[in-house]
Coordinates of C-alpha atoms and ligand atoms in Angstrom, one line a residue:
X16 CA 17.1 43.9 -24.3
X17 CA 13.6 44.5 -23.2
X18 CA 12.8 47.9 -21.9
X19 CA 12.7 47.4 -18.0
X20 CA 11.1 49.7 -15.6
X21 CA 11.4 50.1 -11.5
X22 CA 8.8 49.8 -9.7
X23 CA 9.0 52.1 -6.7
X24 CA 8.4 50.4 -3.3
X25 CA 4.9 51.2 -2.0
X26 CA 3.1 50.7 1.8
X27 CA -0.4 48.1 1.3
X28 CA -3.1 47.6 3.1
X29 CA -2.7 44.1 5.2
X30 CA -4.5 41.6 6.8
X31 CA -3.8 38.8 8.9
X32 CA -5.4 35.2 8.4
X33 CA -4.3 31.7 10.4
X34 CA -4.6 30.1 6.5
X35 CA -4.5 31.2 2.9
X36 CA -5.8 29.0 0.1
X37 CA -5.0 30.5 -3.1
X38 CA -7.1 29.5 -5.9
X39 CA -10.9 28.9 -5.3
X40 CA -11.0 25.6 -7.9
X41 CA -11.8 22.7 -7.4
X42 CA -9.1 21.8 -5.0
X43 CA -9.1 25.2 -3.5
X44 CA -13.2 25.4 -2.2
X45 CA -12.9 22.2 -0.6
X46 CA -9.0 23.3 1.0
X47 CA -10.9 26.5 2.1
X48 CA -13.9 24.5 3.7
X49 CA -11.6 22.2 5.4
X50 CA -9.6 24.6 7.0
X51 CA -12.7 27.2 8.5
X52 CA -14.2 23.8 9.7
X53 CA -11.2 22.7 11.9
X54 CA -11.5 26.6 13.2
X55 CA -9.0 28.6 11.1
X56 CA -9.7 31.9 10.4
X57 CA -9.2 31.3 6.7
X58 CA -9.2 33.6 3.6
X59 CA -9.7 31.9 0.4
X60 CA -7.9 34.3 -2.9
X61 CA -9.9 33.4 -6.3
X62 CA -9.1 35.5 -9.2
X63 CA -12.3 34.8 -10.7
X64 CA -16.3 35.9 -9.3
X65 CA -17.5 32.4 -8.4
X66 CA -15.6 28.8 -7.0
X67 CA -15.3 25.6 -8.9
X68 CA -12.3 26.2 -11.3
X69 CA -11.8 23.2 -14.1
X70 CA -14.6 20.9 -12.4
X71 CA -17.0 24.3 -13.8
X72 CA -15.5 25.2 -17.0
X73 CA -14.0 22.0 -18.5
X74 CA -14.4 19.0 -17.2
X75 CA -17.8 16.2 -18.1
X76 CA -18.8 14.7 -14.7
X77 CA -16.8 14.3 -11.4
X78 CA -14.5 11.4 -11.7
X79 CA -14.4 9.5 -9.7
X80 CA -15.7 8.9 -6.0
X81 CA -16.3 5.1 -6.4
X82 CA -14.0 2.2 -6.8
X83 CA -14.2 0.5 -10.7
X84 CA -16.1 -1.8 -9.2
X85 CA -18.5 -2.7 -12.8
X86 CA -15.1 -3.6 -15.1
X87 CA -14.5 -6.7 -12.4
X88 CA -17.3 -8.9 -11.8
X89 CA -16.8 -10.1 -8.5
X90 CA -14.8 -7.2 -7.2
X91 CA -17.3 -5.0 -4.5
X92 CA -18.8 -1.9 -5.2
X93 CA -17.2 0.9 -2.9
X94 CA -17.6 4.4 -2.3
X95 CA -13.9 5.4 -1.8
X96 CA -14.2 9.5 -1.7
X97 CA -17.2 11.1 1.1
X98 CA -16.1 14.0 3.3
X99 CA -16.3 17.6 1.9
X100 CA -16.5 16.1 -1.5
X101 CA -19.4 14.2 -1.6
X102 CA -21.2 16.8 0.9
X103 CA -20.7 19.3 -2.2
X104 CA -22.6 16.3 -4.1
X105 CA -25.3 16.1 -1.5
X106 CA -25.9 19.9 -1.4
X107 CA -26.1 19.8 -5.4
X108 CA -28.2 16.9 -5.1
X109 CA -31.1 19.2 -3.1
X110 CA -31.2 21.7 -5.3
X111 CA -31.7 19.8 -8.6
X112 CA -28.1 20.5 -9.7
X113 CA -26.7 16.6 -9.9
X114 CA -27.0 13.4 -11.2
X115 CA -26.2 12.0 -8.0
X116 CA -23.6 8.4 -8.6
X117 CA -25.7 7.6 -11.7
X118 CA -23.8 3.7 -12.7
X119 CA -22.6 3.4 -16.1
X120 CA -24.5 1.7 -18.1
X121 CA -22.3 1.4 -21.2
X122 CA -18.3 1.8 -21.2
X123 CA -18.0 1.2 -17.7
X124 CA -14.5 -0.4 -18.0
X125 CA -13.7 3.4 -18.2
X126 CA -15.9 4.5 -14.7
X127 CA -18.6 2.8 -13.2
X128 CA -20.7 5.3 -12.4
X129 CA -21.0 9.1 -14.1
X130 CA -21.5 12.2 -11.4
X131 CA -22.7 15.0 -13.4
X132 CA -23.1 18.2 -12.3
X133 CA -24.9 21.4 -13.2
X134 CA -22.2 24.0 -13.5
X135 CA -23.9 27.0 -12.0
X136 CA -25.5 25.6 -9.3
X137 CA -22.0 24.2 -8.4
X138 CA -20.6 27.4 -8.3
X139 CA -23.6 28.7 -5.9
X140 CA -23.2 25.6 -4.1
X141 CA -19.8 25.6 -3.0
X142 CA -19.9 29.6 -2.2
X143 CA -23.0 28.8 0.3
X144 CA -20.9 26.4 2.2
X145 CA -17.7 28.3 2.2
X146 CA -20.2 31.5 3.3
X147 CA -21.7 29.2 5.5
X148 CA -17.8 27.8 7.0
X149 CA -16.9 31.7 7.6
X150 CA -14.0 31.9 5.0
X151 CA -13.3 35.3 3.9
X152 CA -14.2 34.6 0.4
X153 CA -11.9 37.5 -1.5
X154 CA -13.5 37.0 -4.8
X155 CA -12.0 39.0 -8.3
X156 CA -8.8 38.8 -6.2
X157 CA -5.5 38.3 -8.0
X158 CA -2.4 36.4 -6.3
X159 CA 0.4 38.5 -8.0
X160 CA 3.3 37.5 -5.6
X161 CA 4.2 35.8 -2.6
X162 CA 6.2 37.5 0.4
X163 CA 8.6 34.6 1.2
X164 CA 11.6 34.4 4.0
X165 CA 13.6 31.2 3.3
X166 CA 11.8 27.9 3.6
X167 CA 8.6 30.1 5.2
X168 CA 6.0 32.2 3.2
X169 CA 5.0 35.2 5.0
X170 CA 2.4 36.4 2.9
X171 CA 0.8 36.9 -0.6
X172 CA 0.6 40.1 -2.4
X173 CA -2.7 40.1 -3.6
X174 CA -4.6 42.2 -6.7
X175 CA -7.7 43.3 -6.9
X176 CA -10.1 46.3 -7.4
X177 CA -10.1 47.4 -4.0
X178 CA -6.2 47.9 -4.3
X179 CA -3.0 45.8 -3.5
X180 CA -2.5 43.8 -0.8
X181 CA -0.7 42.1 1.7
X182 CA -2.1 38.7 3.0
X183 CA -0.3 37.2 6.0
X184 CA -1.2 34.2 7.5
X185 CA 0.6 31.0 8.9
X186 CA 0.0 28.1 6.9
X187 CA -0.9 28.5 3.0
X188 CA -2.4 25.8 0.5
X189 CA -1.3 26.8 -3.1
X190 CA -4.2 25.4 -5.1
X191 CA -4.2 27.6 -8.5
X192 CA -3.5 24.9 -10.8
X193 CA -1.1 26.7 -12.2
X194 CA 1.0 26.8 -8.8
X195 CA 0.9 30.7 -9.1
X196 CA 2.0 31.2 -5.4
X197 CA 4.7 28.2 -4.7
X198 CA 6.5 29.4 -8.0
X199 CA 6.1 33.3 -7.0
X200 CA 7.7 32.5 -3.1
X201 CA 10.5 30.5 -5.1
X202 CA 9.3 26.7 -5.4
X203 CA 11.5 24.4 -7.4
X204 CA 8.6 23.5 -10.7
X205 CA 8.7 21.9 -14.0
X206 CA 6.8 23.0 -17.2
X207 CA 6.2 19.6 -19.4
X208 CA 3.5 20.9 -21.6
X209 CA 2.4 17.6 -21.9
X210 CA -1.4 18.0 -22.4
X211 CA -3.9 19.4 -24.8
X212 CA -5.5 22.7 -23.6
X213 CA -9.1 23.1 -24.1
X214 CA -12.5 25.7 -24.3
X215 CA -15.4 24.1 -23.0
X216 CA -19.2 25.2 -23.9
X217 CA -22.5 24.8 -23.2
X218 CA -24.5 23.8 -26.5
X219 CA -28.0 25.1 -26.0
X220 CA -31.0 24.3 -28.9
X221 CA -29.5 20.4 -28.8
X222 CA -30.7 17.2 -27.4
X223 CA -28.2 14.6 -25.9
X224 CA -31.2 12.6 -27.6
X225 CA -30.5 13.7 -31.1
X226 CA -26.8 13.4 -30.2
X227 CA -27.2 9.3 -28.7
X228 CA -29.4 8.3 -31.8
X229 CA -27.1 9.9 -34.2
X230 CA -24.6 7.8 -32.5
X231 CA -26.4 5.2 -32.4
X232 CA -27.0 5.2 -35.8
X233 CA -23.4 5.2 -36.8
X234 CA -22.2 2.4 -34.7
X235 CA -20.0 4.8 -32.5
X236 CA -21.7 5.3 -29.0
X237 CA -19.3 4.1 -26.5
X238 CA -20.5 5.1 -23.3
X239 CA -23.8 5.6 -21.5
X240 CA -25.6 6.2 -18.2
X241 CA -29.2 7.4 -17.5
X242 CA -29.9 10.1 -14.5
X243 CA -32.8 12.6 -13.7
X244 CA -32.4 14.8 -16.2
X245 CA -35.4 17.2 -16.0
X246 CA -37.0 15.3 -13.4
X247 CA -37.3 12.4 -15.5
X248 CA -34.6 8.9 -15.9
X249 CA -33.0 9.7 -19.1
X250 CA -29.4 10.3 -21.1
X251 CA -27.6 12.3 -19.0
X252 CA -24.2 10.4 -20.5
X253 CA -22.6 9.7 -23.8
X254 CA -19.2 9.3 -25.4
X255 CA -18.6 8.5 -29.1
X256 CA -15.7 6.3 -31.0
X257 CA -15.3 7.2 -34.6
X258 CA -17.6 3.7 -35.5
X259 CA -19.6 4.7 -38.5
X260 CA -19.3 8.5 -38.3
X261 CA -19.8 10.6 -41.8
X262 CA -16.1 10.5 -43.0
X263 CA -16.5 14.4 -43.5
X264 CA -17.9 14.9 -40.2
X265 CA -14.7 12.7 -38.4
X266 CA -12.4 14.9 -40.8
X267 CA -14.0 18.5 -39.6
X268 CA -14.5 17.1 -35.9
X269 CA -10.6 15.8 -35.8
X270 CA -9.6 19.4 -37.3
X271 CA -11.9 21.6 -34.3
X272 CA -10.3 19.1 -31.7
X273 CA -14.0 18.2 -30.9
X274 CA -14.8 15.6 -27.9
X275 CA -18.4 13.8 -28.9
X276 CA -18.5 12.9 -24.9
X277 CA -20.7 15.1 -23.0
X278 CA -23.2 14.7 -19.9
X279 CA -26.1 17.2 -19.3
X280 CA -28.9 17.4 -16.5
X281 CA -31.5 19.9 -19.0
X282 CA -33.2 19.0 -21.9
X283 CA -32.3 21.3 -25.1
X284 CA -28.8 21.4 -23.2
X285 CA -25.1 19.6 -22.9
X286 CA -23.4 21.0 -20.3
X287 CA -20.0 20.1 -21.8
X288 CA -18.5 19.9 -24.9
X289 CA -14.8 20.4 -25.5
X290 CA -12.5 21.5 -28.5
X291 CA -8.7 20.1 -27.3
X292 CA -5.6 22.2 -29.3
X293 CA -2.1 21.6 -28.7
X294 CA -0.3 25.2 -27.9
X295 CA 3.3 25.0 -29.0
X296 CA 4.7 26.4 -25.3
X297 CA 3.4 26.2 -22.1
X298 CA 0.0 27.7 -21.2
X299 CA 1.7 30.0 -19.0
X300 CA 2.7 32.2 -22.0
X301 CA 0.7 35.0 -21.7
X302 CA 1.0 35.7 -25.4
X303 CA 0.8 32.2 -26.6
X304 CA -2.4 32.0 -24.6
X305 CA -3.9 34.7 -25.9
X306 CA -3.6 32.9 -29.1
X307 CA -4.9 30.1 -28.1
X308 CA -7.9 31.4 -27.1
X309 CA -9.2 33.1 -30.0
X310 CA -8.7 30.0 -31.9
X311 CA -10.7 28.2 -29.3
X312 CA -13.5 30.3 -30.0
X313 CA -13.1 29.9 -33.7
X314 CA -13.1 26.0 -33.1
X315 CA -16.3 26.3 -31.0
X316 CA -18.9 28.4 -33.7
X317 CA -17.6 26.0 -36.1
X318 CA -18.7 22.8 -34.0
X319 CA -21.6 24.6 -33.9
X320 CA -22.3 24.5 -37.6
X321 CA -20.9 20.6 -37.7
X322 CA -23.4 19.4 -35.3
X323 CA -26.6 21.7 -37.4
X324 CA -25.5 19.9 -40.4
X325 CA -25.0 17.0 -39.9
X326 CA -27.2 15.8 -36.2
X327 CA -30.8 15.7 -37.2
X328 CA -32.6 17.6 -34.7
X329 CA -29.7 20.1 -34.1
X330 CA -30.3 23.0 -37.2
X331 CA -31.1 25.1 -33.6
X332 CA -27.7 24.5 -31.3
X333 CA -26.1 27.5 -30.3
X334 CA -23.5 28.2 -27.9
X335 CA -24.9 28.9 -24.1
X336 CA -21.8 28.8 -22.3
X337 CA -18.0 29.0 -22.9
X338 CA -15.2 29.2 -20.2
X339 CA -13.9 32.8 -19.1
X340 CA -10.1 31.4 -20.3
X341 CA -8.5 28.4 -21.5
X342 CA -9.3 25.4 -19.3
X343 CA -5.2 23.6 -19.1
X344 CA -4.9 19.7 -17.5
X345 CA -1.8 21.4 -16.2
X346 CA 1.0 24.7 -16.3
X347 CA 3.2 23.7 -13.6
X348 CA 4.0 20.8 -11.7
X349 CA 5.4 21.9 -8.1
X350 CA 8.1 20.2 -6.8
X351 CA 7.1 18.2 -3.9
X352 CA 8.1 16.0 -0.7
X353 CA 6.9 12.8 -2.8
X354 CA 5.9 12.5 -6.6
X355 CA 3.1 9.7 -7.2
X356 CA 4.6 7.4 -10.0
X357 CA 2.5 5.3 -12.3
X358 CA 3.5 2.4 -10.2
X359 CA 2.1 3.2 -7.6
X360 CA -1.4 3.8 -9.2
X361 CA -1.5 0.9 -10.8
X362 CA 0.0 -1.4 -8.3
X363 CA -2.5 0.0 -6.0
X364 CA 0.0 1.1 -3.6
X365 CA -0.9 2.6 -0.1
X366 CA 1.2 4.5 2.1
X367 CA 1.6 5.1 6.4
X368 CA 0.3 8.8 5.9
X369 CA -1.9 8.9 3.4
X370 CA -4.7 10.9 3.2
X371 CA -7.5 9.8 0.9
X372 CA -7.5 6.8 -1.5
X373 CA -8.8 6.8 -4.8
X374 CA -9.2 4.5 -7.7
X375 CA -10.2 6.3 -11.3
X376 CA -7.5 6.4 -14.1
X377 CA -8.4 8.6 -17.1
X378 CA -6.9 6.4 -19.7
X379 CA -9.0 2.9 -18.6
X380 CA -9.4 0.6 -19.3
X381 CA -5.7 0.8 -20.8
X382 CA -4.6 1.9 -17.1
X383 CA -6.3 0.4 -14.5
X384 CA -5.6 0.8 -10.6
X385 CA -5.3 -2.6 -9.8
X386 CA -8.5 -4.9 -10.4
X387 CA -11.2 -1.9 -8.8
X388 CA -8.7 -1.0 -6.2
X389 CA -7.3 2.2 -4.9
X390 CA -4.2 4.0 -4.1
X391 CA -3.5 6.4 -1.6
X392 CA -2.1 9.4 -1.5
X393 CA 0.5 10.6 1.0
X394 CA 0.9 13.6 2.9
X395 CA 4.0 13.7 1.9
X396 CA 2.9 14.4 -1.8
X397 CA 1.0 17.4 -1.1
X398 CA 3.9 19.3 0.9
X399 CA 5.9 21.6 -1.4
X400 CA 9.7 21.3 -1.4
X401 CA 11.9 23.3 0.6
X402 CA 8.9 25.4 2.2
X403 CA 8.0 25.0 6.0
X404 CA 4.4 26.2 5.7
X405 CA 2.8 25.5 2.5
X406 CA 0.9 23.1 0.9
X407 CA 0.0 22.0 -3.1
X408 CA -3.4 20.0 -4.0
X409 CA -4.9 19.6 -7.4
X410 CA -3.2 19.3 -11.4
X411 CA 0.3 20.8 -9.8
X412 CA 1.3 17.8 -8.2
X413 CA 2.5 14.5 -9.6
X414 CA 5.2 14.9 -12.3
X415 CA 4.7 11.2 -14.5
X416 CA 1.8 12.3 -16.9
X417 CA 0.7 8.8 -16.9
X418 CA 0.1 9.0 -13.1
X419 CA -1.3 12.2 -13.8
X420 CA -3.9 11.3 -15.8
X421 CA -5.1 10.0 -12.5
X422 CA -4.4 12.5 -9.6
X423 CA -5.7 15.7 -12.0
X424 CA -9.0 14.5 -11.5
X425 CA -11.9 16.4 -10.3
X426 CA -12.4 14.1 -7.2
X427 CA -8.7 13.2 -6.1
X428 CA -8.6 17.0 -6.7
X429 CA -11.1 17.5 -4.0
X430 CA -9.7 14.6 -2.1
X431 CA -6.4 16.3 -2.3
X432 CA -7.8 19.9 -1.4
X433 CA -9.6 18.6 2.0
X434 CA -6.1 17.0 3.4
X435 CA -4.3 20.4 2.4
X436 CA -6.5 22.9 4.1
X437 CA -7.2 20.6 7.2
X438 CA -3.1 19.9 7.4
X439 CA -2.6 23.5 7.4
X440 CA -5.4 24.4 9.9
X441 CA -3.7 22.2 12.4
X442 CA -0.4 23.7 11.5
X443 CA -1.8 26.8 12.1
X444 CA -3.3 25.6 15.3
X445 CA -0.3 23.8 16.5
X446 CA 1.9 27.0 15.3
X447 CA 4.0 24.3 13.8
X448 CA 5.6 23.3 10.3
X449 CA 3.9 21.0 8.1
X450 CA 6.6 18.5 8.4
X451 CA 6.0 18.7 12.0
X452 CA 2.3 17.5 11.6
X453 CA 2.0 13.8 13.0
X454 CA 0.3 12.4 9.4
X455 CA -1.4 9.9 12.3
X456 CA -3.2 13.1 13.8
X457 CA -4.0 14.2 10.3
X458 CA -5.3 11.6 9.6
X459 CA -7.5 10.8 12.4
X460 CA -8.9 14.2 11.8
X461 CA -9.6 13.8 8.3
X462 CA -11.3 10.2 9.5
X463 CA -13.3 12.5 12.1
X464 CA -14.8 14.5 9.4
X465 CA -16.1 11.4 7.0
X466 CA -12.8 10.4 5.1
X467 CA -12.2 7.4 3.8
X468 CA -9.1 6.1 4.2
X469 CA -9.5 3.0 3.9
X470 CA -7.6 0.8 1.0
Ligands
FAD505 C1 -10.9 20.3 -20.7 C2 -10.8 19.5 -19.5 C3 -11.7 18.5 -19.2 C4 -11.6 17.7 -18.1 N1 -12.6 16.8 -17.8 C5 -12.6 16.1 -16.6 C6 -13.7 15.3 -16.3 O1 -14.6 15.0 -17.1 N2 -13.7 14.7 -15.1 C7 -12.7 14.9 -14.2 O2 -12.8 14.4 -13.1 N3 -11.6 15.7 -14.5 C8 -11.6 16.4 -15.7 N4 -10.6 17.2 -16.0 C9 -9.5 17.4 -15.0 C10 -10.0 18.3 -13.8 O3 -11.1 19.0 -14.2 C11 -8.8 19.2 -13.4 O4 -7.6 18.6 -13.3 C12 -9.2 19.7 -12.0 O5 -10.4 20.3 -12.0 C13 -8.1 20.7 -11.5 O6 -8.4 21.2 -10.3 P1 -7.5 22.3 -9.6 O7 -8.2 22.7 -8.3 O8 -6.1 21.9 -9.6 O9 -7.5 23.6 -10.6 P2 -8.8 24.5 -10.9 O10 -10.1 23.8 -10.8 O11 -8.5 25.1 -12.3 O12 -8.7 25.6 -9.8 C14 -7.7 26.7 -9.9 C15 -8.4 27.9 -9.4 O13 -7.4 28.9 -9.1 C16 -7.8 30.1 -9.6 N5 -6.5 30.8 -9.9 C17 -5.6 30.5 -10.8 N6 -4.5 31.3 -10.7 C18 -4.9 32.3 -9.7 C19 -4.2 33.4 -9.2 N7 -3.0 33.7 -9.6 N8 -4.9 34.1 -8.2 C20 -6.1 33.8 -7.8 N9 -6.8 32.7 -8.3 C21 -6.2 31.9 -9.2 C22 -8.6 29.8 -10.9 O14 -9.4 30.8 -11.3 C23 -9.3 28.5 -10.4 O15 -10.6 28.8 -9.9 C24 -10.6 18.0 -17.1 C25 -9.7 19.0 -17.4 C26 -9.8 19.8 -18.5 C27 -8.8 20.9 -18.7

C-alpha cells in the first residue's frame, strides 16, 4: 500500500460570489462574460496567467460560426454562432489579431470559411472584456476541490500563491475541460481516452508561402483560404494530404505525429502546428502526462529539422511558441441531463430548449450535419447530473466521440460557455435550481443578447 498521510483540517480565507466559472478556456471566458453581463457578481478560477485555453494553445482557426453553406450549392450562406463569440471576433478584428470569416477557398466540403486568430492578442482580448464585464479574474488560481452537500455545490477550494481558499457562490459552470470541479464535488464521469493528445507550436523563420508551394509542388495541398495576413490578402490557410510528399519526409512526419494544416496572420510565422501522440491512459495521469510531454517536445525540435531539410525556404524555422502543457480533445466526459448522439448531429436535430445551434463536424465531409444545416443544443445537455446548481460547457460533455468530434469545437465551445454562465446568472438571480430555469426565459435572454437560435 502507498504511504498515506492526514492532512490536518485547516480554517481559509473565503469569499462569496453569485457565480463561479471554473476554467478560463475557451468555454470558461465567454461563461464568465455571460454571467457579469446578466449582473452576477462572478469570479472566474483559471489556473493558468491568461484566458483562451485549447482555442490558444492547440487548436488552427475557430470552427465554426457559419453554416457549410460552400459544400451544397444552392443551400444559403448563414451565420449560425454571433453573441459573446463573435464579439470576441470583432474585438480581435480591431486590433489586427484575426482573419475575420475568411471563405474557404479550397477544401471547403470540410468548412466554408477559416477564422483564424492571433493567439496573444486573443488572450489580451478576452481578459479586456472580462476586465471590462467586472469578473473577478483569479488568475494562477488552482481549483483543487469542490465543497459539495448532496445534489448542491457550496463552494470550491481554490490554490493559489496568495494561499488556499474557499469560493462560495450559488450557481457554478464547471468549464476545465477536464471537468476538474464536477468530478471533485462527486459527478458521475467517464474516461474514454479516445483521442490523440497534442503540443502545439509556433514555427517562426517559415513562410506559409514556402509551406503552400512545397505543397503545391507535391500534389498534396488540400485546403486553402486567403485573409489579411500582414495587412496584405494572402495564405493565411493550408492543409496537406500525403499526395506527392518525399516518401522519407511522410515516414519522419507520420513518426513525429505532425499535422501539415496550419493558419497564420504574420509573415515568417504559423501560428499552429501540431504533433498528435497517443498516451496509453488517460491524460489525467499525472505521471503518464508527464511523459508525454517531454516526448512532445522531442517531436517538435525534430519537426523542426524535417521542415529545414526538406521545405525550400525554411533552413531558418525555429520554434516561437509551444503550449505551457499538453493540449487533450478530452479527459473526462461529465455525466449530464442529455448526451448529444451522432444522430442528432447529423440528422440536424433541434430541440424545445436549446440554446445555440451549430453546424461544423470535424470529420467532413465524411460527417456532415445534414446538407449545411445545424443542430441544436439543449439545456438539458449542459446540466450536470445529480447536481442542483452547476453547469458543464466545452470538451466534457457529449459522450459518442463521433458527436464529439463536433460539440469539442472552439465555437460550439463558446456557444456552449455563453448558455452556461447566462443560465447560472439567472439561477443565481432567481435563487433557484438550474432545473428550475424556464429554458423559454433562457432562451429569450440569450436571444436578447445576439444569439442565434434559429435552426
Ligand atoms: C491539438 C488540438 C487542436 C484543435 N484544433 C481545433 C481547431 O482547429 N478548431 C477548433 O474549433 N477546435 C479545435 N480543437 C478543439 C478545441 O480547441 C477544444 O475542444 C476546445 O478549445 C475546448 O474548450 P474548453 O473550454 O472545453 O477547454 P479549454 O479551452 O482547454 O479550457 C479549459 C481551461 O480550464 C483551465 N483549467 C483546467 N483545469 C483547471 C483547474 N483545475 N483549475 C483552474 N483552471 C483549470 C485551463 O487552463 C483552461 O484555460 C483542437 C483541440 C486540440 C487538443
Amino acid at each position: 500500500m502507498e504511504r498515506q498521510y492526514e492532512e490536518p483540517a485547516r480554517s481559509l480565507a473565503a469569499r462569496e460570489y453569485d457565480v463561479v466559472v471554473a476554467g478560463g478556456g475557451t468555454a470558461g471566458a465567454v461563461a464568465a462574460l455571460a454571467a457579469a453581463r446578466h449582473g452576477a457578481k462572478t469570479a472566474l478560477i483559471e489556473m493558468k496567467g491568461y484566458t483562451g485555453g485549447i482555442a490558444v494553445e492547440g487548436g488552427t482557426a475557430l470552427h465554426s460560426f457559419y453554416n457549410l453553406w460552400k459544400a451544397f450549392p444552392g443551400v444559403e450562406k448563414r451565420q449560425v454562432v454571433r453573441g459573446i463569440p463573435q464579439e470576441i471576433v470583432d474585438r480581435l478584428a480591431q486590433m489586427g489579431g484575426t482573419s475575420g470569416h475568411a471563405e474557404m477557398l479550397k477544401g471547403y466540403d470540410y468548412d466554408s470559411v477559416c477564422t483564424a486568430i492571433d493567439t496573444e492578442l486573443y488572450k489580451l482580448a478576452t481578459m479586456q472584456l472580462l476586465a471590462e464585464a467586472g469578473v473577478s479574474m483569479l488568475l494562477n488560481t488552482f481549483v483543487a476541490g469542490a465543497i459539495a452537500e448532496g445534489p448542491q455545490v457550496r463552494g470550491v477550494l481554490a490554490e493559489s500563491r496568495s494561499g488556499r481558499e474557499a469560493v462560495f457562490a450559488s450557481a457554478f459552470v464547471d468549464c476545465t475541460g477536464y471537468g476538474d470541479l464536477a468530478a471533485a464535488a462527486g459527478a458521475e464521469f467517464t474516461e474514454p481516452n479516445d483521442y490523440d493528445v497534442a503540443n502545439s507550436m509556433g514555427v517562426g523563420g517559415m513562410s506559409i508561402d514556402s509551406l503552400y508551394d512545397f505543397l503545391v509542388e507535391h500534389d498534396a495541398l488540400t485546403e486553402y483560404s486567403e485573409g489579411p495576413r500582414d495587412g496584405r490578402q494572402r495564405a493565411i490557410r493550408v492543409s496537406a494530404a500525403q499526395g506527392k510528399l518525399p516518401r522519407d519526409f511522410l515516414r519522419r512526419a507520420g513518426e513525429l505525429g505532425l499535422w501539415l494544416t496550419t493558419t497564420t496572420l504574420h509573415d515568417d510565422y504559423l501560428m499552429f502546428v501540431k504533433l498528435n501522440m497517443r498516451m496509453p491512459v488517460s491524460p489525467t495521469d499525472r505521471d503518464a502526462a508527464a511523459a508525454a510531454e517531454l516526448e512532445l517536445r522531442r517531436r517538435q525540435a525534430a519537426a523542426i529539422k524535417l521542415f529545414r531539410e526538406f521545405i525550400p525556404g525554411c533552413d531558418r524555422a525555429f520554434i516561437a511558441r509551444t503550449s505551457p502543457s499538453l493540449c487533450i480533445r478530452r479527459g473526462r466526459v461529465i455525466c449530464c441531463d442529455y448526451d448529444i448522439k451522432l444522430d442528432d448531429v447529423l440528422g440536424a436535430k433541434h430541440f424545445d430548449d436549446e440554446v445555440m445551434v451549430y453546424g461544423f463536424h470535424d470529420a467532413a465531409p465524411r460527417f456532415q450535419v445534414g446538407r449545411g444545416d445545424t443542430y441544436g443544443v439543449p439545456y438539458r445537455a449542459l446540466r450536470v447530473s445529480g447536481f442542483d446548481n452547476l453547469l458543464a460547457a466545452g470538451m466534457m460533455i457529449t459522450s459518442d466521440h463521433d458527436a464529439h468530434m463536433s460539440t469539442r469545437n472552439t465555437v460550439c465551445c463558446m456557444g456552449q460557455g455563453e448558455a452556461a454562465g447566462t443560465a447560472a446568472a439567472l439561477c443565481a438571480a432567481k435563487k433557484c435550481g438550474t432545473r428550475e430555469l424556464s429554458s423559454d426565459e433562457l432562451r429569450e435572454a440569450l436571444a436578447a443578447a445576439g444569439v442565434c437560435l434559429e435552426g
